[in-house]
PDB file of C-alpha atoms in Angstrom:
ATOM      1  CA  MET A 122     -15.687  45.220  -9.345  1.00 42.00           C
ATOM      2  CA  ALA A 123     -14.723  41.760  -8.091  1.00 43.00           C
ATOM      3  CA  ASP A 124     -11.680  40.130  -9.574  1.00 47.00           C
ATOM      4  CA  ALA A 125     -12.854  37.406 -11.977  1.00 47.00           C
ATOM      5  CA  HIS A 126      -9.396  35.897 -12.342  1.00 48.00           C
ATOM      6  CA  VAL A 127      -9.363  32.150 -11.740  1.00 48.00           C
ATOM      7  CA  TYR A 128      -6.119  30.416 -10.900  1.00 51.00           C
ATOM      8  CA  ALA A 129      -5.226  27.769 -13.491  1.00 57.00           C
ATOM      9  CA  PRO A 130      -2.056  25.768 -12.799  1.00 67.00           C
ATOM     10  CA  ASN A 131      -0.001  24.435 -15.681  1.00 77.00           C
ATOM     11  CA  ALA A 132       0.646  20.716 -16.177  1.00 79.00           C
ATOM     12  CA  THR A 133       3.766  20.620 -14.015  1.00 83.00           C
ATOM     13  CA  GLU A 134       2.165  22.569 -11.177  1.00 83.00           C
ATOM     14  CA  TYR A 135      -0.924  20.366 -11.324  1.00 85.00           C
ATOM     15  CA  ILE A 136       1.044  17.106 -10.947  1.00 87.00           C
ATOM     16  CA  VAL A 137       3.459  18.476  -8.335  1.00 87.00           C
ATOM     17  CA  HIS A 138       0.537  19.796  -6.321  1.00 84.00           C
ATOM     18  CA  HIS A 139      -1.280  16.439  -6.426  1.00 86.00           C
ATOM     19  CA  LEU A 140       1.905  14.669  -5.314  1.00 89.00           C
ATOM     20  CA  ALA A 141       2.141  16.850  -2.190  1.00 88.00           C
ATOM     21  CA  HIS A 142       0.908  15.448   1.126  1.00 88.00           C
ATOM     22  CA  TRP A 143      -1.234  16.956   3.836  1.00 86.00           C
ATOM     23  CA  GLN A 144       1.452  17.141   6.508  1.00 84.00           C
ATOM     24  CA  THR A 145       1.883  18.320  10.064  1.00 82.00           C
ATOM     25  CA  SER A 146       4.374  20.868   8.721  1.00 72.00           C
ATOM     26  CA  LYS A 147       5.396  22.117   5.299  1.00 60.00           C
ATOM     27  CA  GLN A 148       8.755  23.375   6.564  1.00 53.00           C
ATOM     28  CA  GLN A 149      10.961  20.331   6.850  1.00 50.00           C
ATOM     29  CA  SER A 150      14.255  18.961   5.688  1.00 48.00           C
ATOM     30  CA  ILE A 151      14.667  15.654   3.917  1.00 50.00           C
ATOM     31  CA  VAL A 152      15.802  13.973   7.157  1.00 54.00           C
ATOM     32  CA  ASP A 153      13.100  15.452   9.396  1.00 62.00           C
ATOM     33  CA  PHE A 154      11.327  12.403  10.844  1.00 68.00           C
ATOM     34  CA  SER A 155       9.009  14.561  12.955  1.00 76.00           C
ATOM     35  CA  VAL A 156       6.818  15.418   9.950  1.00 83.00           C
ATOM     36  CA  ILE A 157       3.802  13.144   9.542  1.00 88.00           C
ATOM     37  CA  ASN A 158       1.834  12.646   6.331  1.00 91.00           C
ATOM     38  CA  ILE A 159      -1.625  13.038   7.826  1.00 90.00           C
ATOM     39  CA  ASP A 160      -3.422  11.877   4.681  1.00 92.00           C
ATOM     40  CA  THR A 161      -1.484   8.603   4.560  1.00 94.00           C
ATOM     41  CA  VAL A 162      -2.244   7.847   8.202  1.00 95.00           C
ATOM     42  CA  LEU A 163      -5.880   8.922   7.893  1.00 94.00           C
ATOM     43  CA  PHE A 164      -6.758   6.871   4.825  1.00 96.00           C
ATOM     44  CA  SER A 165      -4.744   3.855   5.996  1.00 97.00           C
ATOM     45  CA  VAL A 166      -6.687   3.777   9.261  1.00 97.00           C
ATOM     46  CA  LEU A 167     -10.016   4.346   7.503  1.00 97.00           C
ATOM     47  CA  CYS A 168      -9.332   1.503   5.068  1.00 97.00           C
ATOM     48  CA  LEU A 169      -8.245  -0.772   7.914  1.00 96.00           C
ATOM     49  CA  GLY A 170     -11.444   0.011   9.807  1.00 97.00           C
ATOM     50  CA  LEU A 171     -13.497  -0.722   6.702  1.00 97.00           C
ATOM     51  CA  THR A 172     -11.596  -3.984   6.209  1.00 96.00           C
ATOM     52  CA  LEU A 173     -12.208  -5.168   9.764  1.00 95.00           C
ATOM     53  CA  TRP A 174     -15.882  -4.206   9.551  1.00 95.00           C
ATOM     54  CA  LEU A 175     -16.263  -6.037   6.238  1.00 93.00           C
ATOM     55  CA  LEU A 176     -14.683  -9.244   7.539  1.00 92.00           C
ATOM     56  CA  TYR A 177     -16.638  -9.018  10.790  1.00 92.00           C
ATOM     57  CA  ALA A 178     -19.900  -8.547   8.879  1.00 91.00           C
ATOM     58  CA  ALA A 179     -19.093 -11.576   6.728  1.00 89.00           C
ATOM     59  CA  ALA A 180     -18.368 -13.737   9.773  1.00 88.00           C
ATOM     60  CA  LYS A 181     -21.485 -12.539  11.594  1.00 89.00           C
ATOM     61  CA  ARG A 182     -23.785 -13.180   8.631  1.00 85.00           C
ATOM     62  CA  ALA A 183     -22.285 -16.577   7.773  1.00 83.00           C
ATOM     63  CA  THR A 184     -24.849 -19.358   7.574  1.00 83.00           C
ATOM     64  CA  SER A 185     -24.726 -23.085   6.893  1.00 79.00           C
ATOM     65  CA  GLY A 186     -27.622 -22.733   4.474  1.00 79.00           C
ATOM     66  CA  ILE A 187     -27.573 -21.267   0.985  1.00 81.00           C
ATOM     67  CA  PRO A 188     -24.965 -18.493   1.128  1.00 82.00           C
ATOM     68  CA  THR A 189     -25.538 -15.003  -0.173  1.00 85.00           C
ATOM     69  CA  LYS A 190     -23.328 -13.639  -2.937  1.00 87.00           C
ATOM     70  CA  PHE A 191     -21.422 -11.632  -0.343  1.00 87.00           C
ATOM     71  CA  GLN A 192     -20.823 -14.692   1.844  1.00 87.00           C
ATOM     72  CA  ALA A 193     -19.854 -16.810  -1.165  1.00 89.00           C
ATOM     73  CA  ALA A 194     -17.285 -14.211  -2.274  1.00 89.00           C
ATOM     74  CA  ILE A 195     -15.754 -14.004   1.202  1.00 90.00           C
ATOM     75  CA  GLU A 196     -15.679 -17.803   1.515  1.00 90.00           C
ATOM     76  CA  ILE A 197     -13.846 -18.116  -1.804  1.00 92.00           C
ATOM     77  CA  LEU A 198     -11.312 -15.539  -0.617  1.00 93.00           C
ATOM     78  CA  VAL A 199     -10.891 -17.273   2.761  1.00 92.00           C
ATOM     79  CA  GLU A 200     -10.349 -20.655   1.100  1.00 93.00           C
ATOM     80  CA  LEU A 201      -7.806 -19.147  -1.284  1.00 92.00           C
ATOM     81  CA  VAL A 202      -5.795 -17.611   1.551  1.00 94.00           C
ATOM     82  CA  GLU A 203      -6.076 -20.745   3.683  1.00 93.00           C
ATOM     83  CA  ASP A 204      -4.818 -22.958   0.845  1.00 93.00           C
ATOM     84  CA  GLN A 205      -1.864 -20.655   0.221  1.00 93.00           C
ATOM     85  CA  SER A 206      -0.966 -20.405   3.913  1.00 93.00           C
ATOM     86  CA  ARG A 207      -1.212 -24.195   4.324  1.00 92.00           C
ATOM     87  CA  SER A 208       1.211 -24.808   1.469  1.00 93.00           C
ATOM     88  CA  ILE A 209       3.725 -22.185   2.592  1.00 93.00           C
ATOM     89  CA  VAL A 210       3.668 -22.057   6.402  1.00 92.00           C
ATOM     90  CA  HIS A 211       4.276 -25.382   8.126  1.00 85.00           C
ATOM     91  CA  GLY A 212       3.049 -24.793  11.641  1.00 82.00           C
ATOM     92  CA  ASN A 213       0.251 -23.192  13.584  1.00 84.00           C
ATOM     93  CA  ARG A 214      -1.630 -20.839  11.247  1.00 85.00           C
ATOM     94  CA  ALA A 215      -4.315 -19.707  13.721  1.00 88.00           C
ATOM     95  CA  PHE A 216      -2.956 -16.154  13.523  1.00 92.00           C
ATOM     96  CA  ILE A 217      -1.069 -16.206  10.227  1.00 94.00           C
ATOM     97  CA  ALA A 218      -3.951 -17.112   7.887  1.00 93.00           C
ATOM     98  CA  PRO A 219      -6.322 -14.410   9.249  1.00 94.00           C
ATOM     99  CA  LEU A 220      -3.422 -11.958   9.134  1.00 95.00           C
ATOM    100  CA  ALA A 221      -2.803 -12.725   5.462  1.00 95.00           C
ATOM    101  CA  LEU A 222      -6.520 -12.342   4.702  1.00 95.00           C
ATOM    102  CA  THR A 223      -6.632  -8.986   6.505  1.00 96.00           C
ATOM    103  CA  VAL A 224      -3.492  -7.770   4.707  1.00 96.00           C
ATOM    104  CA  PHE A 225      -4.939  -8.694   1.313  1.00 97.00           C
ATOM    105  CA  VAL A 226      -8.305  -6.994   1.846  1.00 96.00           C
ATOM    106  CA  TRP A 227      -6.672  -3.971   3.503  1.00 97.00           C
ATOM    107  CA  ILE A 228      -4.285  -3.363   0.607  1.00 97.00           C
ATOM    108  CA  VAL A 229      -7.098  -3.838  -1.923  1.00 97.00           C
ATOM    109  CA  MET A 230      -9.108  -1.181  -0.064  1.00 97.00           C
ATOM    110  CA  MET A 231      -6.181   1.246  -0.056  1.00 97.00           C
ATOM    111  CA  ASN A 232      -5.237   0.585  -3.675  1.00 97.00           C
ATOM    112  CA  ALA A 233      -8.848   1.031  -4.784  1.00 97.00           C
ATOM    113  CA  ILE A 234      -8.710   4.707  -3.753  1.00 96.00           C
ATOM    114  CA  ASP A 235      -6.665   5.202  -6.908  1.00 94.00           C
ATOM    115  CA  LEU A 236      -9.762   4.301  -8.949  1.00 94.00           C
ATOM    116  CA  LEU A 237     -11.574   7.442  -7.768  1.00 93.00           C
ATOM    117  CA  PRO A 238     -11.340  10.648  -9.842  1.00 90.00           C
ATOM    118  CA  VAL A 239      -8.070  12.336  -8.925  1.00 89.00           C
ATOM    119  CA  ASP A 240      -9.699  15.650  -7.959  1.00 87.00           C
ATOM    120  CA  LEU A 241     -12.706  14.238  -6.093  1.00 89.00           C
ATOM    121  CA  LEU A 242     -11.266  13.822  -2.584  1.00 89.00           C
ATOM    122  CA  PRO A 243      -9.193  17.047  -2.685  1.00 86.00           C
ATOM    123  CA  LYS A 244     -12.358  18.943  -3.675  1.00 84.00           C
ATOM    124  CA  ILE A 245     -14.220  17.357  -0.758  1.00 85.00           C
ATOM    125  CA  ALA A 246     -11.305  18.267   1.517  1.00 82.00           C
ATOM    126  CA  ALA A 247     -11.580  21.867   0.321  1.00 79.00           C
ATOM    127  CA  LEU A 248     -15.168  21.973   1.550  1.00 80.00           C
ATOM    128  CA  PHE A 249     -13.888  21.205   5.062  1.00 74.00           C
ATOM    129  CA  GLY A 250     -11.101  23.778   4.844  1.00 68.00           C
ATOM    130  CA  TRP A 251      -8.177  21.313   4.825  1.00 59.00           C
ATOM    131  CA  TYR A 252      -5.729  23.867   3.466  1.00 51.00           C
ATOM    132  CA  ALA A 253      -2.042  24.343   3.954  1.00 46.00           C
ATOM    133  CA  ALA A 254      -1.219  27.186   6.336  1.00 40.00           C
ATOM    134  CA  GLY A 255      -1.778  30.478   4.543  1.00 39.00           C
ATOM    135  CA  ALA A 256      -2.644  28.805   1.238  1.00 46.00           C
ATOM    136  CA  ASP A 257      -5.286  29.901  -1.202  1.00 47.00           C
ATOM    137  CA  ALA A 258      -8.279  27.773  -2.129  1.00 45.00           C
ATOM    138  CA  HIS A 259      -6.395  26.097  -4.981  1.00 49.00           C
ATOM    139  CA  ASP A 260      -3.638  24.907  -2.625  1.00 61.00           C
ATOM    140  CA  VAL A 261      -5.428  22.045  -0.907  1.00 72.00           C
ATOM    141  CA  TYR A 262      -2.873  19.374  -0.074  1.00 83.00           C
ATOM    142  CA  LEU A 263      -4.393  15.908   0.028  1.00 88.00           C
ATOM    143  CA  ARG A 264      -2.898  12.736  -1.390  1.00 91.00           C
ATOM    144  CA  PRO A 265      -5.356  10.013  -0.413  1.00 93.00           C
ATOM    145  CA  LEU A 266      -3.570   6.946  -1.840  1.00 95.00           C
ATOM    146  CA  PRO A 267      -1.585   5.478   1.114  1.00 96.00           C
ATOM    147  CA  THR A 268       0.222   2.856  -0.965  1.00 97.00           C
ATOM    148  CA  ALA A 269       1.710   5.566  -3.200  1.00 96.00           C
ATOM    149  CA  ASP A 270       3.536   6.923  -0.146  1.00 95.00           C
ATOM    150  CA  LEU A 271       6.819   5.135   0.529  1.00 94.00           C
ATOM    151  CA  ASN A 272       6.419   5.860   4.237  1.00 93.00           C
ATOM    152  CA  GLY A 273       3.214   3.841   4.292  1.00 95.00           C
ATOM    153  CA  THR A 274       4.450   0.834   2.326  1.00 97.00           C
ATOM    154  CA  LEU A 275       7.756   0.654   4.215  1.00 96.00           C
ATOM    155  CA  GLY A 276       5.806   0.854   7.465  1.00 95.00           C
ATOM    156  CA  MET A 277       3.791  -2.179   6.392  1.00 97.00           C
ATOM    157  CA  SER A 278       6.901  -4.078   5.326  1.00 97.00           C
ATOM    158  CA  LEU A 279       8.514  -3.180   8.658  1.00 97.00           C
ATOM    159  CA  GLY A 280       5.575  -4.910  10.332  1.00 96.00           C
ATOM    160  CA  VAL A 281       6.281  -8.013   8.236  1.00 97.00           C
ATOM    161  CA  LEU A 282       9.960  -7.848   9.258  1.00 97.00           C
ATOM    162  CA  LEU A 283       8.986  -7.742  12.933  1.00 97.00           C
ATOM    163  CA  LEU A 284       6.760 -10.797  12.403  1.00 96.00           C
ATOM    164  CA  MET A 285       9.663 -12.621  10.742  1.00 96.00           C
ATOM    165  CA  LEU A 286      11.882 -11.912  13.726  1.00 96.00           C
ATOM    166  CA  TYR A 287       9.108 -12.842  16.160  1.00 96.00           C
ATOM    167  CA  TYR A 288       8.422 -16.209  14.568  1.00 95.00           C
ATOM    168  CA  GLY A 289      12.133 -16.859  14.109  1.00 94.00           C
ATOM    169  CA  VAL A 290      12.621 -16.519  17.869  1.00 95.00           C
ATOM    170  CA  LYS A 291       9.358 -18.288  18.740  1.00 93.00           C
ATOM    171  CA  ILE A 292       9.997 -21.359  16.575  1.00 92.00           C
ATOM    172  CA  LYS A 293      13.767 -21.745  17.097  1.00 92.00           C
ATOM    173  CA  GLY A 294      14.168 -20.189  20.519  1.00 93.00           C
ATOM    174  CA  VAL A 295      16.471 -17.306  21.329  1.00 95.00           C
ATOM    175  CA  GLY A 296      19.576 -19.493  21.253  1.00 94.00           C
ATOM    176  CA  GLY A 297      18.620 -21.206  18.003  1.00 93.00           C
ATOM    177  CA  PHE A 298      17.779 -17.926  16.312  1.00 95.00           C
ATOM    178  CA  ILE A 299      21.087 -16.305  17.321  1.00 94.00           C
ATOM    179  CA  HIS A 300      22.986 -19.448  16.337  1.00 93.00           C
ATOM    180  CA  GLU A 301      21.407 -19.401  12.879  1.00 93.00           C
ATOM    181  CA  LEU A 302      22.053 -15.673  12.576  1.00 93.00           C
ATOM    182  CA  PHE A 303      25.811 -16.144  13.087  1.00 94.00           C
ATOM    183  CA  CYS A 304      26.379 -19.668  11.749  1.00 92.00           C
ATOM    184  CA  ALA A 305      24.335 -19.829   8.549  1.00 88.00           C
ATOM    185  CA  PRO A 306      24.857 -20.165   5.673  1.00 89.00           C
ATOM    186  CA  PHE A 307      28.675 -20.513   5.568  1.00 89.00           C
ATOM    187  CA  GLY A 308      29.280 -22.519   8.719  1.00 89.00           C
ATOM    188  CA  ALA A 309      29.841 -22.295  12.471  1.00 88.00           C
ATOM    189  CA  HIS A 310      33.535 -21.421  12.455  1.00 90.00           C
ATOM    190  CA  PRO A 311      34.086 -18.226  14.521  1.00 92.00           C
ATOM    191  CA  LEU A 312      35.932 -16.566  11.636  1.00 93.00           C
ATOM    192  CA  LEU A 313      32.771 -16.888   9.545  1.00 94.00           C
ATOM    193  CA  TRP A 314      30.484 -15.293  12.126  1.00 94.00           C
ATOM    194  CA  PRO A 315      30.867 -11.687  10.844  1.00 94.00           C
ATOM    195  CA  ALA A 316      30.193 -12.741   7.242  1.00 95.00           C
ATOM    196  CA  ASN A 317      27.175 -14.830   8.251  1.00 95.00           C
ATOM    197  CA  PHE A 318      25.727 -12.058  10.396  1.00 96.00           C
ATOM    198  CA  LEU A 319      26.262  -9.412   7.701  1.00 96.00           C
ATOM    199  CA  LEU A 320      24.675 -11.599   5.026  1.00 95.00           C
ATOM    200  CA  ASN A 321      21.646 -12.378   7.190  1.00 95.00           C
ATOM    201  CA  LEU A 322      21.272  -8.717   8.126  1.00 96.00           C
ATOM    202  CA  ILE A 323      21.342  -7.727   4.447  1.00 96.00           C
ATOM    203  CA  GLU A 324      18.815 -10.455   3.656  1.00 95.00           C
ATOM    204  CA  TYR A 325      16.343  -9.202   6.265  1.00 96.00           C
ATOM    205  CA  LEU A 326      16.728  -5.583   5.162  1.00 96.00           C
ATOM    206  CA  ALA A 327      16.460  -6.503   1.478  1.00 97.00           C
ATOM    207  CA  LYS A 328      13.221  -8.386   2.091  1.00 96.00           C
ATOM    208  CA  MET A 329      11.725  -5.460   3.980  1.00 96.00           C
ATOM    209  CA  VAL A 330      12.804  -2.781   1.506  1.00 96.00           C
ATOM    210  CA  SER A 331      11.880  -4.744  -1.628  1.00 96.00           C
ATOM    211  CA  LEU A 332       8.455  -5.637  -0.206  1.00 97.00           C
ATOM    212  CA  GLY A 333       7.616  -2.007   0.472  1.00 97.00           C
ATOM    213  CA  MET A 334       9.253  -0.620  -2.682  1.00 96.00           C
ATOM    214  CA  ARG A 335       7.412  -3.060  -4.968  1.00 96.00           C
ATOM    215  CA  LEU A 336       3.976  -1.967  -3.776  1.00 97.00           C
ATOM    216  CA  PHE A 337       4.962   1.697  -3.699  1.00 97.00           C
ATOM    217  CA  GLY A 338       6.505   1.694  -7.174  1.00 96.00           C
ATOM    218  CA  ASN A 339       3.540   0.102  -8.907  1.00 95.00           C
ATOM    219  CA  MET A 340       0.918   2.256  -7.199  1.00 97.00           C
ATOM    220  CA  TYR A 341       2.952   5.455  -7.623  1.00 96.00           C
ATOM    221  CA  ALA A 342       3.292   4.804 -11.361  1.00 95.00           C
ATOM    222  CA  GLY A 343      -0.421   4.087 -11.692  1.00 95.00           C
ATOM    223  CA  GLU A 344      -1.311   7.230  -9.760  1.00 94.00           C
ATOM    224  CA  LEU A 345       0.975   9.340 -11.926  1.00 93.00           C
ATOM    225  CA  LEU A 346      -0.616   7.993 -15.095  1.00 93.00           C
ATOM    226  CA  PHE A 347      -4.069   8.941 -13.799  1.00 92.00           C
ATOM    227  CA  PHE A 348      -2.765  12.486 -13.250  1.00 91.00           C
ATOM    228  CA  LEU A 349      -1.482  12.626 -16.834  1.00 89.00           C
ATOM    229  CA  ILE A 350      -4.809  11.398 -18.180  1.00 90.00           C
ATOM    230  CA  ALA A 351      -6.654  13.972 -16.079  1.00 85.00           C
ATOM    231  CA  LEU A 352      -4.581  16.710 -17.712  1.00 83.00           C
ATOM    232  CA  MET A 353      -6.156  15.845 -21.062  1.00 81.00           C
ATOM    233  CA  GLY A 354      -9.421  17.296 -19.816  1.00 71.00           C
ATOM    234  CA  GLY A 355      -7.759  20.491 -18.652  1.00 61.00           C
ATOM    235  CA  TYR A 356      -8.068  22.052 -22.098  1.00 57.00           C
ATOM    236  CA  VAL A 357     -11.701  23.022 -22.605  1.00 54.00           C
ATOM    237  CA  ALA A 358     -12.598  24.554 -25.955  1.00 54.00           C
ATOM    238  CA  LEU A 359     -15.307  24.085 -28.547  1.00 52.00           C
ATOM    239  CA  ASN A 360     -12.915  23.259 -31.354  1.00 59.00           C
ATOM    240  CA  THR A 361     -11.367  20.163 -32.881  1.00 68.00           C
ATOM    241  CA  THR A 362      -8.476  20.020 -30.399  1.00 68.00           C
ATOM    242  CA  GLY A 363     -10.723  20.408 -27.372  1.00 65.00           C
ATOM    243  CA  VAL A 364     -13.169  17.737 -28.558  1.00 73.00           C
ATOM    244  CA  LEU A 365     -10.390  15.298 -29.424  1.00 79.00           C
ATOM    245  CA  LEU A 366      -8.691  15.771 -26.044  1.00 76.00           C
ATOM    246  CA  ALA A 367     -11.967  15.255 -24.188  1.00 77.00           C
ATOM    247  CA  PHE A 368     -12.672  12.114 -26.215  1.00 83.00           C
ATOM    248  CA  ALA A 369      -9.105  10.851 -25.687  1.00 81.00           C
ATOM    249  CA  GLN A 370      -9.381  11.418 -21.941  1.00 82.00           C
ATOM    250  CA  VAL A 371     -12.535   9.295 -21.732  1.00 85.00           C
ATOM    251  CA  ILE A 372     -11.018   6.473 -23.784  1.00 90.00           C
ATOM    252  CA  ALA A 373      -7.619   6.527 -22.059  1.00 88.00           C
ATOM    253  CA  GLY A 374      -9.141   6.912 -18.596  1.00 87.00           C
ATOM    254  CA  THR A 375     -11.544   4.011 -19.106  1.00 90.00           C
ATOM    255  CA  ALA A 376      -8.858   1.743 -20.543  1.00 92.00           C
ATOM    256  CA  TRP A 377      -6.375   2.489 -17.764  1.00 92.00           C
ATOM    257  CA  LEU A 378      -9.085   2.172 -15.123  1.00 92.00           C
ATOM    258  CA  MET A 379      -9.975  -1.345 -16.321  1.00 94.00           C
ATOM    259  CA  PHE A 380      -6.320  -2.377 -16.447  1.00 93.00           C
ATOM    260  CA  HIS A 381      -5.554  -0.752 -13.102  1.00 94.00           C
ATOM    261  CA  ILE A 382      -8.206  -2.875 -11.390  1.00 95.00           C
ATOM    262  CA  LEU A 383      -5.956  -5.849 -12.170  1.00 95.00           C
ATOM    263  CA  ILE A 384      -2.956  -4.015 -10.699  1.00 96.00           C
ATOM    264  CA  VAL A 385      -4.928  -3.171  -7.546  1.00 96.00           C
ATOM    265  CA  LEU A 386      -5.733  -6.843  -6.954  1.00 96.00           C
ATOM    266  CA  LEU A 387      -2.393  -8.200  -8.148  1.00 96.00           C
ATOM    267  CA  GLN A 388      -0.280  -5.981  -5.907  1.00 97.00           C
ATOM    268  CA  ALA A 389      -2.388  -6.886  -2.877  1.00 97.00           C
ATOM    269  CA  PHE A 390      -2.024 -10.588  -3.725  1.00 96.00           C
ATOM    270  CA  ILE A 391       1.752 -10.303  -4.192  1.00 97.00           C
ATOM    271  CA  PHE A 392       2.186  -8.495  -0.869  1.00 97.00           C
ATOM    272  CA  MET A 393       0.066 -11.129   0.884  1.00 97.00           C
ATOM    273  CA  MET A 394       1.961 -14.019  -0.725  1.00 96.00           C
ATOM    274  CA  LEU A 395       5.371 -12.569   0.121  1.00 96.00           C
ATOM    275  CA  THR A 396       4.204 -11.996   3.686  1.00 96.00           C
ATOM    276  CA  LEU A 397       3.327 -15.695   3.902  1.00 96.00           C
ATOM    277  CA  VAL A 398       6.601 -16.715   2.238  1.00 96.00           C
ATOM    278  CA  TYR A 399       8.742 -14.638   4.593  1.00 96.00           C
ATOM    279  CA  ILE A 400       6.883 -15.860   7.685  1.00 95.00           C
ATOM    280  CA  GLY A 401       7.135 -19.411   6.342  1.00 93.00           C
ATOM    281  CA  GLN A 402      10.888 -19.016   5.940  1.00 92.00           C
ATOM    282  CA  ALA A 403      11.084 -17.874   9.557  1.00 92.00           C
ATOM    283  CA  HIS A 404       9.643 -21.278  10.539  1.00 87.00           C
ATOM    284  CA  GLU A 405      12.424 -23.125   8.733  1.00 83.00           C
ATOM    285  CA  SER A 406      16.048 -23.711   9.645  1.00 70.00           C
ATOM    286  CA  HIS A 407      19.058 -23.395   7.360  1.00 62.00           C
TER     287      HIS A 407
END
């Protein structure tokens, strides 16, 4: 007779399992930089492709006549980003404003993955056999929310850091940038050069780390709360406790979903604004 036993993880196992990534290897140390979170890369690239297609479709369908609702929404977003970039960045914004728009829409797309049912994408992955090596059917590793992975958010903030350095050199020249790096903010005396350089180095690193950590922390917390709410539906029984838990899951899930939509948009807006602020600061001299 076939074994009718069905694996049922407890609450801790359920959350730990959903926090595990689909990786190139499950055998790694904490300092092993050769391991890649495939799910983070995959969904980041997919969301970026969707973002570029969406913006391209909006530009291609733009008309001088009565705009469609889609065109009107994109135009409002473009005007918002353009106004913010104009007030923050004093210089040529031919690349910066479109960059900020792309960053905003891209992060919204990635954050919005958190609004999907927590088990939906892992179940779909199971249909394609995306299992860990030697794992059973209940051990599908897939964490589709890229912004809840610190590697992903720090990678994005590293890109912003590189843009800060690029515009710092482009606007001030190599000599001016190095001079500011060693002579600001305390002065140009040679004895102050180490302190100035150390302070500027800390400032650049702090901007990069805080930018990535802010997005990661908020999305990680939201993701974890969705996991906790999902656990409420794990107890299925035709009794008072089972009915109350099912009802509580629907109410709590709906309430958090509505509130989380605000977080999805707000975190994307904050990341975009800080990107503009940091690039704008790179245009200025101390």
